[in-house]
Amino acid sequence: MPDIFMLFVPLPFVVAVLLVVLLIQMIRRNDGSVTNPFFLALISVYALQSVVIGVRWGYNMLEILPLQAVLAVIIATLAWLSFEGLRTERPPTKRPLLLLHVLPTLLIIGLIAFWPAPISLTIIVIFAGYGIALCRLAWRGPDALGSSRLDGVISAYRALQITAFAIASSAIIDVVISWDFAESGGTHSGRIVAIGNVLAMLVLGAAATVAGTSRPEERIDTSAEEGALPVAPSGEDTDIATALDSLMQSRELYRDVDLNLNRLARKMGLSARQVSTAVNRVKAMSVSQYVNDFRVKEACRLLADTELSVTNVMFDAGFQTKSNFNREFLRVTGLSPKAWRANALARDNSGGTVIRLAG
């Protein structure tokens, strides 16, 4: 019986293909224009790293280890630059100290060339540093992502939380791998790397979510994002919240699908932190929830008073994705848009009162 040749395809190669598909979808969704290119770069490097991991552990090619180390540091750097870019609207070329983030990669390349001994420890320190920075950003709550569209900031915040956990965990995984090589010559490292690769898939899914994919999320309590206990609103907070209410009603800013916290703060001549704090304390919700409340109320008016399709209502009210629209509509009214319209029309035809918004 002739031998049957079977090509061994490591799982990381499959992961790399999936990541390339995600990358293509992101580019198409943005029509070739991307406001935060670091997310595209992050997924691209993850795809390349998956190939490298497949070659290393699938075919036992030790020569590729230096490239794996360099790519690992680039991933940690890009993860921070991607989410830090959602905090500010400044373009990459105008962000301060941007070039300093090249130093970790240059350091690893230098160690590979001249002093390989401390490479593992250096990578652990780099991952720990970026992991801590991401955790600090996540600790500030969703309003910290001031340049993220308010329609999708909750998804972006979830992505940030997952990424912060993944990068910080990578430092721990590297420690475990180093210990495994010291104790057993790397007997269990293959399994450890496999688990790490699954974790990378989660991070990439989160990055894709930030780029435009939304999914239902539960409400986030931001009342304690700056401390353990809610803080009573000051007179200034109340004044800001009142002025913001007036601005939202008179200029209908909620209709802007690209509205974000930074843009809202500029229109008021205040800092993003002042606006966020006032809304958190006075309204007991995040800025995204506050704006989406106005959008849902407008959607309810359109559903009751016009014959526009639900999709057109969604866009006219300021939402950009169905998932966010349905999630926020359910949060505010307790019903889906179609069910709300049906009930509103039934009440109207029977001479009753149109359903009031929940809360």
Short mmCIF file of C-alpha atoms in Angstrom, two decimals:
data_model
loop_
_atom_site.label_atom_id
_atom_site.label_comp_id
_atom_site.label_asym_id
_atom_site.label_seq_id
_atom_site.Cartn_x
_atom_site.Cartn_y
_atom_site.Cartn_z
CA MET A 1 0.00 0.00 0.00
CA PRO A 2 1.57 3.32 -0.99
CA ASP A 3 2.33 5.82 1.71
CA ILE A 4 -0.19 8.61 2.05
CA PHE A 5 1.41 12.02 2.43
CA MET A 6 -0.51 14.32 4.75
CA LEU A 7 0.46 17.96 5.04
CA PHE A 8 0.59 19.06 8.68
CA VAL A 9 -0.98 22.48 9.10
CA PRO A 10 -0.48 23.92 12.60
CA LEU A 11 -3.47 25.63 14.21
CA PRO A 12 -1.68 29.03 14.30
CA PHE A 13 -1.68 29.00 10.47
CA VAL A 14 -5.47 28.71 10.52
CA VAL A 15 -5.59 31.58 13.01
CA ALA A 16 -3.43 33.67 10.67
CA VAL A 17 -5.85 33.11 7.79
CA LEU A 18 -8.79 34.16 9.97
CA LEU A 19 -6.93 37.30 10.97
CA VAL A 20 -6.24 38.20 7.35
CA VAL A 21 -9.97 37.84 6.67
CA LEU A 22 -10.70 40.18 9.60
CA LEU A 23 -8.16 42.63 8.26
CA ILE A 24 -9.76 42.68 4.80
CA GLN A 25 -13.22 43.18 6.33
CA MET A 26 -11.96 46.11 8.40
CA ILE A 27 -10.42 47.78 5.34
CA ARG A 28 -13.61 47.34 3.33
CA ARG A 29 -15.79 48.60 6.17
CA ASN A 30 -13.73 51.79 6.37
CA ASP A 31 -13.61 52.24 2.56
CA GLY A 32 -9.84 52.42 2.70
CA SER A 33 -9.75 55.32 5.17
CA VAL A 34 -8.84 54.47 8.76
CA THR A 35 -8.67 57.06 11.52
CA ASN A 36 -6.64 54.82 13.80
CA PRO A 37 -4.15 52.84 11.68
CA PHE A 38 -2.62 51.17 14.73
CA PHE A 39 -5.51 48.70 14.91
CA LEU A 40 -4.85 47.55 11.35
CA ALA A 41 -1.15 47.28 12.14
CA LEU A 42 -1.95 45.32 15.31
CA ILE A 43 -4.01 42.70 13.48
CA SER A 44 -1.41 42.48 10.70
CA VAL A 45 1.39 41.79 13.17
CA TYR A 46 -0.78 39.29 15.01
CA ALA A 47 -1.32 37.41 11.75
CA LEU A 48 2.42 37.38 11.09
CA GLN A 49 3.12 36.28 14.66
CA SER A 50 0.64 33.40 14.28
CA VAL A 51 2.57 32.21 11.24
CA VAL A 52 5.84 32.46 13.15
CA ILE A 53 4.39 30.51 16.10
CA GLY A 54 3.14 27.84 13.68
CA VAL A 55 6.55 27.48 12.08
CA ARG A 56 8.29 27.39 15.48
CA TRP A 57 6.07 24.86 17.24
CA GLY A 58 4.67 23.01 14.22
CA TYR A 59 7.99 22.35 12.50
CA ASN A 60 10.42 22.97 15.41
CA MET A 61 12.39 25.68 13.61
CA LEU A 62 14.40 27.37 16.35
CA GLU A 63 15.98 29.80 13.91
CA ILE A 64 12.76 31.83 13.86
CA LEU A 65 12.82 32.56 17.61
CA PRO A 66 14.47 36.00 17.27
CA LEU A 67 11.69 37.16 14.94
CA GLN A 68 9.08 35.86 17.39
CA ALA A 69 10.64 37.92 20.19
CA VAL A 70 10.69 41.11 18.08
CA LEU A 71 7.08 40.67 16.96
CA ALA A 72 5.94 40.07 20.54
CA VAL A 73 7.29 43.45 21.62
CA ILE A 74 5.77 45.16 18.57
CA ILE A 75 2.38 43.67 19.49
CA ALA A 76 2.53 45.04 23.03
CA THR A 77 3.52 48.48 21.70
CA LEU A 78 0.78 48.57 19.04
CA ALA A 79 -1.85 47.44 21.56
CA TRP A 80 -1.10 50.47 23.72
CA LEU A 81 -0.87 52.91 20.79
CA SER A 82 -4.19 51.63 19.39
CA PHE A 83 -6.24 52.21 22.53
CA GLU A 84 -4.37 55.32 23.61
CA GLY A 85 -5.36 56.68 20.21
CA LEU A 86 -9.02 56.34 21.22
CA ARG A 87 -8.34 58.74 24.09
CA THR A 88 -7.20 61.63 21.91
CA GLU A 89 -8.15 62.85 18.44
CA ARG A 90 -4.62 63.91 17.57
CA PRO A 91 -3.25 62.15 14.46
CA PRO A 92 -0.37 59.69 15.04
CA THR A 93 2.24 62.11 13.68
CA LYS A 94 1.27 64.76 16.28
CA ARG A 95 1.14 62.55 19.35
CA PRO A 96 3.88 63.41 21.85
CA LEU A 97 6.62 60.91 22.63
CA LEU A 98 5.42 58.61 19.83
CA LEU A 99 8.95 57.76 18.75
CA LEU A 100 9.79 56.60 22.27
CA HIS A 101 7.60 53.57 21.69
CA VAL A 102 10.08 52.39 19.06
CA LEU A 103 12.73 51.97 21.75
CA PRO A 104 11.46 48.62 23.19
CA THR A 105 11.66 47.01 19.74
CA LEU A 106 15.12 48.49 19.09
CA LEU A 107 16.24 47.27 22.52
CA ILE A 108 15.19 43.69 21.76
CA ILE A 109 16.91 43.79 18.35
CA GLY A 110 20.08 45.07 20.03
CA LEU A 111 19.97 42.31 22.65
CA ILE A 112 19.47 39.68 19.96
CA ALA A 113 22.54 40.96 18.14
CA PHE A 114 24.89 41.55 21.07
CA TRP A 115 23.61 40.08 24.36
CA PRO A 116 20.85 37.44 24.12
CA ALA A 117 20.90 36.40 27.78
CA PRO A 118 18.40 38.95 29.22
CA ILE A 119 15.95 38.89 26.29
CA SER A 120 13.26 36.88 28.07
CA LEU A 121 13.37 39.08 31.18
CA THR A 122 13.30 42.24 29.06
CA ILE A 123 10.23 41.05 27.16
CA ILE A 124 8.48 40.27 30.45
CA VAL A 125 9.21 43.79 31.74
CA ILE A 126 7.97 45.39 28.49
CA PHE A 127 4.73 43.42 28.52
CA ALA A 128 4.19 44.17 32.19
CA GLY A 129 4.72 47.90 31.57
CA TYR A 130 2.28 48.13 28.68
CA GLY A 131 -0.18 45.86 30.50
CA ILE A 132 -0.19 48.18 33.52
CA ALA A 133 -0.63 51.23 31.26
CA LEU A 134 -3.63 49.61 29.55
CA CYS A 135 -5.14 48.59 32.89
CA ARG A 136 -4.83 52.18 34.15
CA LEU A 137 -6.61 53.44 31.02
CA ALA A 138 -9.36 50.82 31.45
CA TRP A 139 -9.77 51.75 35.12
CA ARG A 140 -10.95 55.24 34.11
CA GLY A 141 -14.08 53.79 32.50
CA PRO A 142 -15.55 54.12 28.98
CA ASP A 143 -15.51 57.92 29.05
CA ALA A 144 -11.70 57.75 28.98
CA LEU A 145 -11.99 56.79 25.29
CA GLY A 146 -12.97 60.34 24.37
CA SER A 147 -12.39 60.08 20.61
CA SER A 148 -14.35 56.85 20.20
CA ARG A 149 -17.79 57.22 18.63
CA LEU A 150 -20.40 57.28 21.40
CA ASP A 151 -22.44 54.77 19.38
CA GLY A 152 -19.74 52.14 19.89
CA VAL A 153 -17.74 53.27 22.91
CA ILE A 154 -19.04 50.46 25.14
CA SER A 155 -17.72 47.85 22.70
CA ALA A 156 -14.43 49.74 22.51
CA TYR A 157 -14.22 49.77 26.30
CA ARG A 158 -14.83 46.03 26.49
CA ALA A 159 -12.09 45.55 23.91
CA LEU A 160 -9.76 47.66 26.03
CA GLN A 161 -10.50 45.56 29.12
CA ILE A 162 -9.80 42.31 27.25
CA THR A 163 -6.60 43.67 25.71
CA ALA A 164 -5.32 44.98 29.04
CA PHE A 165 -5.90 41.56 30.59
CA ALA A 166 -4.24 39.78 27.65
CA ILE A 167 -1.11 41.93 27.58
CA ALA A 168 -0.66 41.74 31.34
CA SER A 169 -1.26 37.97 31.23
CA SER A 170 1.35 37.59 28.50
CA ALA A 171 4.01 38.71 30.96
CA ILE A 172 2.89 35.97 33.34
CA ILE A 173 2.84 33.40 30.52
CA ASP A 174 6.43 34.32 29.61
CA VAL A 175 7.45 33.78 33.22
CA VAL A 176 5.79 30.35 33.21
CA ILE A 177 7.50 29.40 29.94
CA SER A 178 10.90 30.47 31.28
CA TRP A 179 10.31 28.42 34.41
CA ASP A 180 9.23 25.40 32.31
CA PHE A 181 12.43 25.54 30.25
CA ALA A 182 14.52 25.81 33.41
CA GLU A 183 12.79 22.89 35.15
CA SER A 184 11.88 20.46 32.35
CA GLY A 185 13.57 21.72 29.22
CA GLY A 186 10.33 23.14 27.80
CA THR A 187 8.19 19.99 28.01
CA HIS A 188 4.96 21.91 28.55
CA SER A 189 5.78 25.05 26.59
CA GLY A 190 3.90 23.90 23.51
CA ARG A 191 0.62 23.75 25.44
CA ILE A 192 1.37 27.09 27.08
CA VAL A 193 1.96 28.76 23.71
CA ALA A 194 -1.26 27.22 22.36
CA ILE A 195 -3.22 28.77 25.23
CA GLY A 196 -1.47 32.08 24.60
CA ASN A 197 -2.48 31.91 20.94
CA VAL A 198 -6.14 31.47 21.90
CA LEU A 199 -5.78 34.51 24.13
CA ALA A 200 -4.37 36.42 21.17
CA MET A 201 -7.50 35.52 19.19
CA LEU A 202 -9.62 37.13 21.90
CA VAL A 203 -7.56 40.30 21.73
CA LEU A 204 -7.87 40.42 17.96
CA GLY A 205 -11.61 39.92 18.16
CA ALA A 206 -11.71 42.88 20.54
CA ALA A 207 -9.63 45.00 18.15
CA ALA A 208 -12.00 44.16 15.31
CA THR A 209 -14.91 45.17 17.54
CA VAL A 210 -13.37 48.58 18.10
CA ALA A 211 -12.86 49.01 14.37
CA GLY A 212 -16.58 48.74 13.72
CA THR A 213 -18.12 45.47 14.88
CA SER A 214 -20.61 45.85 17.71
CA ARG A 215 -22.36 43.32 19.87
CA PRO A 216 -24.86 43.56 22.73
CA GLU A 217 -23.35 44.62 26.03
CA GLU A 218 -24.81 45.08 29.47
CA ARG A 219 -24.92 48.49 31.08
CA ILE A 220 -21.68 49.64 32.69
CA ASP A 221 -21.85 51.37 36.03
CA THR A 222 -19.51 54.35 35.81
CA SER A 223 -20.54 56.05 39.02
CA ALA A 224 -17.49 54.72 40.80
CA GLU A 225 -14.92 54.77 38.03
CA GLU A 226 -12.76 57.35 39.81
CA GLY A 227 -13.18 55.98 43.32
CA ALA A 228 -14.84 53.46 45.57
CA LEU A 229 -17.93 55.57 46.36
CA PRO A 230 -20.17 57.79 44.19
CA VAL A 231 -19.44 61.51 44.56
CA ALA A 232 -22.29 63.99 45.04
CA PRO A 233 -22.56 66.50 42.16
CA SER A 234 -21.20 69.98 42.78
CA GLY A 235 -22.85 73.20 41.69
CA GLU A 236 -20.53 73.30 38.70
CA ASP A 237 -21.51 69.73 37.74
CA THR A 238 -25.20 70.69 37.85
CA ASP A 239 -24.61 73.79 35.72
CA ILE A 240 -22.67 71.80 33.14
CA ALA A 241 -25.34 69.09 32.99
CA THR A 242 -28.08 71.72 32.56
CA ALA A 243 -26.14 73.47 29.79
CA LEU A 244 -25.53 70.12 28.10
CA ASP A 245 -29.24 69.27 28.21
CA SER A 246 -30.04 72.59 26.56
CA LEU A 247 -27.36 72.10 23.90
CA MET A 248 -28.52 68.58 23.06
CA GLN A 249 -32.16 69.67 22.71
CA SER A 250 -31.57 72.90 20.79
CA ARG A 251 -28.90 71.69 18.36
CA GLU A 252 -29.79 67.98 18.27
CA LEU A 253 -26.15 66.96 18.51
CA TYR A 254 -27.15 63.36 19.11
CA ARG A 255 -27.99 63.04 15.39
CA ASP A 256 -24.24 63.15 14.59
CA VAL A 257 -23.23 59.48 14.22
CA ASP A 258 -19.56 60.44 14.70
CA LEU A 259 -20.20 62.36 17.92
CA ASN A 260 -17.68 61.62 20.68
CA LEU A 261 -16.87 62.98 24.10
CA ASN A 262 -13.99 65.16 22.91
CA ARG A 263 -16.14 66.80 20.23
CA LEU A 264 -18.98 67.36 22.69
CA ALA A 265 -16.60 68.97 25.18
CA ARG A 266 -15.20 71.33 22.53
CA LYS A 267 -18.68 72.55 21.64
CA MET A 268 -19.18 73.46 25.30
CA GLY A 269 -15.76 75.06 25.69
CA LEU A 270 -14.89 72.60 28.48
CA SER A 271 -12.52 69.71 29.00
CA ALA A 272 -13.71 66.17 28.31
CA ARG A 273 -13.10 65.32 31.95
CA GLN A 274 -15.42 68.13 33.14
CA VAL A 275 -18.25 66.96 30.87
CA SER A 276 -17.73 63.30 31.75
CA THR A 277 -17.64 63.99 35.49
CA ALA A 278 -20.78 66.14 35.37
CA VAL A 279 -22.76 63.53 33.45
CA ASN A 280 -21.50 60.70 35.67
CA ARG A 281 -22.45 62.52 38.87
CA VAL A 282 -25.68 64.28 37.86
CA LYS A 283 -27.15 61.72 35.46
CA ALA A 284 -25.61 58.61 37.08
CA MET A 285 -24.61 57.22 33.69
CA SER A 286 -21.81 57.39 31.14
CA VAL A 287 -21.76 60.03 28.40
CA SER A 288 -22.51 57.39 25.77
CA GLN A 289 -25.63 56.28 27.62
CA TYR A 290 -26.69 59.90 28.10
CA VAL A 291 -26.43 60.67 24.38
CA ASN A 292 -28.05 57.39 23.41
CA ASP A 293 -31.03 58.24 25.62
CA PHE A 294 -31.67 61.26 23.37
CA ARG A 295 -31.22 59.09 20.29
CA VAL A 296 -33.71 56.50 21.53
CA LYS A 297 -36.29 59.19 22.36
CA GLU A 298 -35.91 60.58 18.84
CA ALA A 299 -36.20 57.07 17.40
CA CYS A 300 -39.42 56.55 19.35
CA ARG A 301 -40.84 59.77 17.93
CA LEU A 302 -39.96 58.72 14.40
CA LEU A 303 -41.37 55.23 14.86
CA ALA A 304 -44.66 56.63 16.15
CA ASP A 305 -45.08 59.64 13.85
CA THR A 306 -43.58 58.49 10.54
CA GLU A 307 -43.60 55.47 8.24
CA LEU A 308 -39.82 55.35 7.94
CA SER A 309 -38.26 51.90 8.05
CA VAL A 310 -36.56 50.88 11.29
CA THR A 311 -33.19 51.12 9.54
CA ASN A 312 -33.85 54.70 8.41
CA VAL A 313 -35.07 55.59 11.87
CA MET A 314 -31.84 54.19 13.29
CA PHE A 315 -29.67 56.40 11.08
CA ASP A 316 -31.85 59.52 11.50
CA ALA A 317 -31.67 59.19 15.29
CA GLY A 318 -27.86 59.06 15.24
CA PHE A 319 -27.07 55.34 15.49
CA GLN A 320 -24.71 53.70 13.05
CA THR A 321 -25.02 49.97 13.82
CA LYS A 322 -28.08 47.78 14.35
CA SER A 323 -26.57 45.97 17.32
CA ASN A 324 -25.98 49.19 19.26
CA PHE A 325 -29.38 50.57 18.25
CA ASN A 326 -31.25 47.47 19.37
CA ARG A 327 -29.26 47.21 22.60
CA GLU A 328 -29.79 50.83 23.61
CA PHE A 329 -33.45 50.84 22.53
CA LEU A 330 -34.09 47.80 24.70
CA ARG A 331 -32.24 49.41 27.63
CA VAL A 332 -34.33 52.57 27.50
CA THR A 333 -37.78 51.26 26.50
CA GLY A 334 -37.71 47.60 27.48
CA LEU A 335 -38.84 46.66 23.94
CA SER A 336 -37.38 46.12 20.50
CA PRO A 337 -37.97 48.94 17.96
CA LYS A 338 -40.49 46.86 15.99
CA ALA A 339 -42.39 45.84 19.11
CA TRP A 340 -42.43 49.46 20.35
CA ARG A 341 -43.83 50.70 17.03
CA ALA A 342 -46.51 47.98 16.98
CA ASN A 343 -47.60 48.77 20.52
CA ALA A 344 -47.53 52.53 19.89
CA LEU A 345 -49.70 52.19 16.76
CA ALA A 346 -52.10 49.87 18.59
CA ARG A 347 -52.49 52.37 21.43
CA ASP A 348 -52.91 55.23 18.97
CA ASN A 349 -55.60 53.40 16.97
CA SER A 350 -57.52 52.55 20.13
CA GLY A 351 -57.43 56.14 21.33
CA GLY A 352 -55.00 55.34 24.15
CA THR A 353 -51.75 56.99 25.08
CA VAL A 354 -48.56 56.06 23.33
CA ILE A 355 -46.25 53.98 25.50
CA ARG A 356 -43.96 56.08 27.66
CA LEU A 357 -40.23 55.41 27.77
CA ALA A 358 -39.01 53.22 30.60
CA GLY A 359 -37.27 55.29 33.29
#
